[in-house]
PDB file of C-alpha atoms in Angstrom:
ATOM      1  CA  UNK A   1       0.049  -0.037   0.105  1.00 36.00           C
ATOM      2  CA  UNK A   2       1.127   3.523  -0.593  1.00 38.00           C
ATOM      3  CA  UNK A   3       1.061   4.345   3.306  1.00 38.00           C
ATOM      4  CA  UNK A   4       3.288   1.346   3.911  1.00 39.00           C
ATOM      5  CA  UNK A   5       5.649   2.391   1.301  1.00 37.00           C
ATOM      6  CA  UNK A   6       5.895   5.746   2.436  1.00 37.00           C
ATOM      7  CA  UNK A   7       6.756   4.563   5.996  1.00 38.00           C
ATOM      8  CA  UNK A   8       9.386   2.449   4.863  1.00 40.00           C
ATOM      9  CA  UNK A   9      10.777   5.482   2.852  1.00 38.00           C
ATOM     10  CA  UNK A  10      10.601   7.725   5.667  1.00 38.00           C
ATOM     11  CA  UNK A  11      12.033   5.032   8.057  1.00 40.00           C
ATOM     12  CA  UNK A  12      15.004   4.294   5.685  1.00 40.00           C
ATOM     13  CA  UNK A  13      15.545   8.389   5.224  1.00 39.00           C
ATOM     14  CA  UNK A  14      16.190   8.265   9.244  1.00 39.00           C
ATOM     15  CA  UNK A  15      18.692   5.606   8.670  1.00 41.00           C
ATOM     16  CA  UNK A  16      20.301   7.310   5.944  1.00 40.00           C
ATOM     17  CA  UNK A  17      20.431  10.739   7.944  1.00 39.00           C
ATOM     18  CA  UNK A  18      22.196   9.030  10.727  1.00 38.00           C
ATOM     19  CA  UNK A  19      24.869   7.647   8.383  1.00 40.00           C
ATOM     20  CA  UNK A  20      23.796   4.239   8.748  1.00 41.00           C
ATOM     21  CA  UNK A  21      22.762   3.794   5.191  1.00 39.00           C
ATOM     22  CA  UNK A  22      24.271   5.904   2.452  1.00 37.00           C
ATOM     23  CA  UNK A  23      22.746   5.439  -0.924  1.00 37.00           C
ATOM     24  CA  UNK A  24      19.551   6.988  -2.162  1.00 37.00           C
ATOM     25  CA  UNK A  25      16.436   5.348  -1.024  1.00 38.00           C
ATOM     26  CA  UNK A  26      14.047   6.277  -4.016  1.00 39.00           C
ATOM     27  CA  UNK A  27      15.486   3.336  -5.991  1.00 43.00           C
ATOM     28  CA  UNK A  28      15.038   1.052  -2.970  1.00 48.00           C
ATOM     29  CA  UNK A  29      11.582   1.894  -2.037  1.00 51.00           C
ATOM     30  CA  UNK A  30      10.222   2.137  -5.505  1.00 53.00           C
ATOM     31  CA  UNK A  31      11.300  -1.477  -6.273  1.00 72.00           C
ATOM     32  CA  UNK A  32       9.720  -2.650  -3.111  1.00 82.00           C
ATOM     33  CA  UNK A  33       6.153  -4.292  -3.283  1.00 88.00           C
ATOM     34  CA  UNK A  34       3.505  -5.593  -0.709  1.00 91.00           C
ATOM     35  CA  UNK A  35       5.393  -8.779  -0.865  1.00 94.00           C
ATOM     36  CA  UNK A  36       8.625  -7.401   0.426  1.00 93.00           C
ATOM     37  CA  UNK A  37       6.783  -5.391   2.945  1.00 90.00           C
ATOM     38  CA  UNK A  38       5.174  -8.715   4.450  1.00 93.00           C
ATOM     39  CA  UNK A  39       8.654 -10.384   4.238  1.00 93.00           C
ATOM     40  CA  UNK A  40      10.009  -7.559   6.388  1.00 90.00           C
ATOM     41  CA  UNK A  41       7.122  -8.008   8.794  1.00 88.00           C
ATOM     42  CA  UNK A  42       7.765 -11.465   9.082  1.00 91.00           C
ATOM     43  CA  UNK A  43      11.538 -11.005   9.832  1.00 89.00           C
ATOM     44  CA  UNK A  44      10.709  -8.177  12.309  1.00 84.00           C
ATOM     45  CA  UNK A  45       8.527 -10.670  14.068  1.00 83.00           C
ATOM     46  CA  UNK A  46      11.141 -13.358  14.188  1.00 86.00           C
ATOM     47  CA  UNK A  47      14.362 -12.779  12.249  1.00 87.00           C
ATOM     48  CA  UNK A  48      15.400 -16.669  12.487  1.00 91.00           C
ATOM     49  CA  UNK A  49      11.903 -17.597  10.980  1.00 94.00           C
ATOM     50  CA  UNK A  50      12.529 -20.363   8.339  1.00 96.00           C
ATOM     51  CA  UNK A  51      12.077 -19.091   4.691  1.00 97.00           C
ATOM     52  CA  UNK A  52       9.772 -22.093   4.182  1.00 97.00           C
ATOM     53  CA  UNK A  53       7.350 -20.922   6.947  1.00 97.00           C
ATOM     54  CA  UNK A  54       7.444 -17.416   5.456  1.00 97.00           C
ATOM     55  CA  UNK A  55       6.714 -18.715   2.085  1.00 97.00           C
ATOM     56  CA  UNK A  56       3.832 -20.956   3.363  1.00 97.00           C
ATOM     57  CA  UNK A  57       2.490 -17.982   5.164  1.00 96.00           C
ATOM     58  CA  UNK A  58       2.518 -15.700   1.988  1.00 97.00           C
ATOM     59  CA  UNK A  59       1.881 -18.450  -0.538  1.00 97.00           C
ATOM     60  CA  UNK A  60       4.910 -18.234  -2.463  1.00 97.00           C
ATOM     61  CA  UNK A  61       8.059 -20.564  -2.920  1.00 97.00           C
ATOM     62  CA  UNK A  62      10.902 -20.690  -0.691  1.00 97.00           C
ATOM     63  CA  UNK A  63      13.138 -19.617  -3.368  1.00 97.00           C
ATOM     64  CA  UNK A  64      11.224 -16.524  -3.733  1.00 97.00           C
ATOM     65  CA  UNK A  65      11.527 -15.634  -0.165  1.00 96.00           C
ATOM     66  CA  UNK A  66      15.173 -16.435  -0.254  1.00 96.00           C
ATOM     67  CA  UNK A  67      15.788 -14.229  -3.453  1.00 96.00           C
ATOM     68  CA  UNK A  68      13.914 -11.434  -1.912  1.00 95.00           C
ATOM     69  CA  UNK A  69      15.615 -11.623   1.359  1.00 95.00           C
ATOM     70  CA  UNK A  70      18.878 -11.752  -0.154  1.00 95.00           C
ATOM     71  CA  UNK A  71      17.937  -8.489  -2.287  1.00 94.00           C
ATOM     72  CA  UNK A  72      16.903  -6.773   0.939  1.00 92.00           C
ATOM     73  CA  UNK A  73      19.908  -7.457   2.641  1.00 92.00           C
ATOM     74  CA  UNK A  74      22.346  -6.587  -0.384  1.00 92.00           C
ATOM     75  CA  UNK A  75      20.522  -3.330  -0.946  1.00 89.00           C
ATOM     76  CA  UNK A  76      20.841  -2.470   2.885  1.00 86.00           C
ATOM     77  CA  UNK A  77      17.249  -2.167   3.430  1.00 86.00           C
ATOM     78  CA  UNK A  78      17.290  -5.021   6.271  1.00 86.00           C
ATOM     79  CA  UNK A  79      20.096  -6.315   8.596  1.00 85.00           C
ATOM     80  CA  UNK A  80      19.173  -9.624  10.365  1.00 84.00           C
ATOM     81  CA  UNK A  81      21.117  -9.423  13.680  1.00 81.00           C
ATOM     82  CA  UNK A  82      20.810 -11.081  17.146  1.00 78.00           C
ATOM     83  CA  UNK A  83      19.723  -8.404  19.950  1.00 74.00           C
ATOM     84  CA  UNK A  84      21.156  -8.983  23.438  1.00 75.00           C
ATOM     85  CA  UNK A  85      19.132  -7.952  26.341  1.00 77.00           C
ATOM     86  CA  UNK A  86      21.733  -5.812  28.139  1.00 79.00           C
ATOM     87  CA  UNK A  87      19.790  -6.072  31.397  1.00 78.00           C
ATOM     88  CA  UNK A  88      20.502  -9.874  31.354  1.00 84.00           C
ATOM     89  CA  UNK A  89      24.333  -9.000  30.952  1.00 83.00           C
ATOM     90  CA  UNK A  90      24.204  -6.801  34.379  1.00 85.00           C
ATOM     91  CA  UNK A  91      24.216  -3.454  32.478  1.00 87.00           C
ATOM     92  CA  UNK A  92      22.078  -1.900  35.031  1.00 88.00           C
ATOM     93  CA  UNK A  93      22.415   1.808  34.304  1.00 91.00           C
ATOM     94  CA  UNK A  94      20.781   2.635  31.071  1.00 92.00           C
ATOM     95  CA  UNK A  95      20.443   6.332  30.122  1.00 96.00           C
ATOM     96  CA  UNK A  96      19.143   8.824  27.531  1.00 97.00           C
ATOM     97  CA  UNK A  97      21.301  11.822  27.139  1.00 98.00           C
ATOM     98  CA  UNK A  98      20.334  14.998  25.409  1.00 98.00           C
ATOM     99  CA  UNK A  99      23.303  16.586  24.030  1.00 98.00           C
ATOM    100  CA  UNK A 100      23.955  20.289  22.671  1.00 98.00           C
ATOM    101  CA  UNK A 101      26.475  20.825  19.924  1.00 97.00           C
ATOM    102  CA  UNK A 102      28.076  24.075  19.202  1.00 95.00           C
ATOM    103  CA  UNK A 103      30.861  25.222  16.752  1.00 88.00           C
ATOM    104  CA  UNK A 104      31.364  22.121  14.792  1.00 89.00           C
ATOM    105  CA  UNK A 105      29.595  19.935  12.194  1.00 94.00           C
ATOM    106  CA  UNK A 106      26.776  18.150  13.743  1.00 96.00           C
ATOM    107  CA  UNK A 107      27.394  15.003  11.706  1.00 96.00           C
ATOM    108  CA  UNK A 108      31.027  14.823  12.626  1.00 96.00           C
ATOM    109  CA  UNK A 109      30.396  15.080  16.405  1.00 97.00           C
ATOM    110  CA  UNK A 110      27.714  12.482  16.229  1.00 97.00           C
ATOM    111  CA  UNK A 111      30.139  10.115  14.384  1.00 97.00           C
ATOM    112  CA  UNK A 112      32.494  10.616  17.010  1.00 98.00           C
ATOM    113  CA  UNK A 113      30.053   9.899  19.823  1.00 98.00           C
ATOM    114  CA  UNK A 114      28.702   6.922  17.977  1.00 98.00           C
ATOM    115  CA  UNK A 115      32.050   5.153  18.446  1.00 98.00           C
ATOM    116  CA  UNK A 116      31.688   4.821  22.060  1.00 98.00           C
ATOM    117  CA  UNK A 117      31.041   1.130  22.975  1.00 95.00           C
ATOM    118  CA  UNK A 118      28.468   2.425  25.636  1.00 96.00           C
ATOM    119  CA  UNK A 119      26.182   4.034  22.917  1.00 96.00           C
ATOM    120  CA  UNK A 120      23.533   1.929  21.715  1.00 92.00           C
ATOM    121  CA  UNK A 121      21.354   4.374  19.812  1.00 92.00           C
ATOM    122  CA  UNK A 122      22.210   8.035  18.605  1.00 97.00           C
ATOM    123  CA  UNK A 123      19.891  10.246  16.428  1.00 97.00           C
ATOM    124  CA  UNK A 124      20.197  13.907  15.251  1.00 97.00           C
ATOM    125  CA  UNK A 125      16.829  15.524  16.352  1.00 97.00           C
ATOM    126  CA  UNK A 126      15.231  18.731  16.250  1.00 95.00           C
ATOM    127  CA  UNK A 127      14.214  20.831  19.399  1.00 94.00           C
ATOM    128  CA  UNK A 128      16.256  21.608  22.565  1.00 95.00           C
ATOM    129  CA  UNK A 129      19.051  19.265  21.814  1.00 97.00           C
ATOM    130  CA  UNK A 130      21.072  18.462  18.794  1.00 97.00           C
ATOM    131  CA  UNK A 131      21.292  14.938  19.602  1.00 98.00           C
ATOM    132  CA  UNK A 132      19.672  12.035  21.535  1.00 98.00           C
ATOM    133  CA  UNK A 133      22.084   9.392  22.834  1.00 98.00           C
ATOM    134  CA  UNK A 134      21.103   6.212  24.629  1.00 95.00           C
ATOM    135  CA  UNK A 135      23.634   4.413  26.527  1.00 96.00           C
ATOM    136  CA  UNK A 136      23.951   1.197  28.377  1.00 94.00           C
ATOM    137  CA  UNK A 137      26.280   1.349  31.201  1.00 95.00           C
ATOM    138  CA  UNK A 138      27.193  -1.530  33.988  1.00 94.00           C
ATOM    139  CA  UNK A 139      26.449   0.930  37.013  1.00 95.00           C
ATOM    140  CA  UNK A 140      25.910   4.580  38.089  1.00 95.00           C
ATOM    141  CA  UNK A 141      29.823   4.731  38.302  1.00 97.00           C
ATOM    142  CA  UNK A 142      30.337   3.495  34.887  1.00 97.00           C
ATOM    143  CA  UNK A 143      27.785   5.963  33.697  1.00 97.00           C
ATOM    144  CA  UNK A 144      29.571   9.060  35.543  1.00 97.00           C
ATOM    145  CA  UNK A 145      32.730   8.136  34.114  1.00 98.00           C
ATOM    146  CA  UNK A 146      31.193   7.791  30.458  1.00 98.00           C
ATOM    147  CA  UNK A 147      29.761  11.334  30.810  1.00 98.00           C
ATOM    148  CA  UNK A 148      32.641  13.113  32.568  1.00 97.00           C
ATOM    149  CA  UNK A 149      35.673  11.465  30.846  1.00 97.00           C
ATOM    150  CA  UNK A 150      34.311  10.508  27.579  1.00 98.00           C
ATOM    151  CA  UNK A 151      31.024  12.322  26.206  1.00 98.00           C
ATOM    152  CA  UNK A 152      31.746  15.646  27.725  1.00 96.00           C
ATOM    153  CA  UNK A 153      35.399  15.871  26.461  1.00 97.00           C
ATOM    154  CA  UNK A 154      34.308  15.479  22.680  1.00 98.00           C
ATOM    155  CA  UNK A 155      34.924  18.679  20.913  1.00 97.00           C
ATOM    156  CA  UNK A 156      31.803  20.606  20.239  1.00 97.00           C
ATOM    157  CA  UNK A 157      29.664  19.156  22.948  1.00 98.00           C
ATOM    158  CA  UNK A 158      28.759  22.127  25.076  1.00 97.00           C
ATOM    159  CA  UNK A 159      25.929  20.911  27.272  1.00 97.00           C
ATOM    160  CA  UNK A 160      24.288  17.541  28.109  1.00 98.00           C
ATOM    161  CA  UNK A 161      21.129  16.432  30.021  1.00 98.00           C
ATOM    162  CA  UNK A 162      20.968  12.914  31.326  1.00 98.00           C
ATOM    163  CA  UNK A 163      17.683  11.027  31.827  1.00 97.00           C
ATOM    164  CA  UNK A 164      18.326   7.901  33.824  1.00 94.00           C
ATOM    165  CA  UNK A 165      16.204   5.215  32.914  1.00 91.00           C
ATOM    166  CA  UNK A 166      14.289   3.737  35.828  1.00 89.00           C
ATOM    167  CA  UNK A 167      12.139   1.128  34.495  1.00 85.00           C
ATOM    168  CA  UNK A 168      11.669  -0.130  30.828  1.00 81.00           C
ATOM    169  CA  UNK A 169       7.788  -0.701  29.989  1.00 83.00           C
ATOM    170  CA  UNK A 170       8.631  -1.545  26.357  1.00 79.00           C
ATOM    171  CA  UNK A 171      11.730  -2.514  24.336  1.00 72.00           C
ATOM    172  CA  UNK A 172      10.603  -3.369  20.947  1.00 67.00           C
ATOM    173  CA  UNK A 173      12.288  -3.922  17.461  1.00 63.00           C
ATOM    174  CA  UNK A 174       9.340  -5.649  16.180  1.00 52.00           C
ATOM    175  CA  UNK A 175       7.086  -4.823  13.012  1.00 45.00           C
ATOM    176  CA  UNK A 176       5.805  -1.274  12.726  1.00 55.00           C
ATOM    177  CA  UNK A 177       2.141  -0.564  12.722  1.00 46.00           C
ATOM    178  CA  UNK A 178       2.146  -0.078   8.974  1.00 57.00           C
ATOM    179  CA  UNK A 179       4.147  -3.344   8.456  1.00 55.00           C
ATOM    180  CA  UNK A 180       1.893  -5.490  10.798  1.00 48.00           C
ATOM    181  CA  UNK A 181       0.820  -8.787   9.930  1.00 50.00           C
ATOM    182  CA  UNK A 182      -2.814 -10.052  10.312  1.00 51.00           C
ATOM    183  CA  UNK A 183      -3.336 -10.949  13.915  1.00 54.00           C
ATOM    184  CA  UNK A 184      -0.274  -9.018  15.461  1.00 51.00           C
ATOM    185  CA  UNK A 185      -1.076  -6.779  18.388  1.00 51.00           C
ATOM    186  CA  UNK A 186       2.473  -5.173  19.079  1.00 48.00           C
TER     187      UNK A 186
END
């Protein structure tokens, strides 16, 4: 549908803006059809779902699914990765940090900050802050060290505001509403 394709184009544009993907999306999204979107929805629900199961659900051959997934991966539209739950690894001090940049190129500063291993998510935003950075730290001491000895020493960083995450109610990497499968309630 046009709305699903528009959502994917916007979503992919966000990745391009962060420097994760670097080639134009017009050609990628213009060649995506409803089958591609349905495949993406299945993979978002379970990245290890067998191609035979996806094929059966969608009424196409396993080879069609394999070829489509290969193309989506090759074109960097999708990455299939294992996600680790940081809480299970005793990273007990997650935080979101608003960062204000001054005097330097925003993308260059963002690229520098993105290299820190504590950073799990970094976006350039509009509003009060220039960047929103999510970090996963082992404990409060680790968080304080990260803030004072790493983040605040990056050239161009003039102000930070840290929001310590006290409790997580939802952490989802699953299907977006416009890509949902029938029967999904996420």
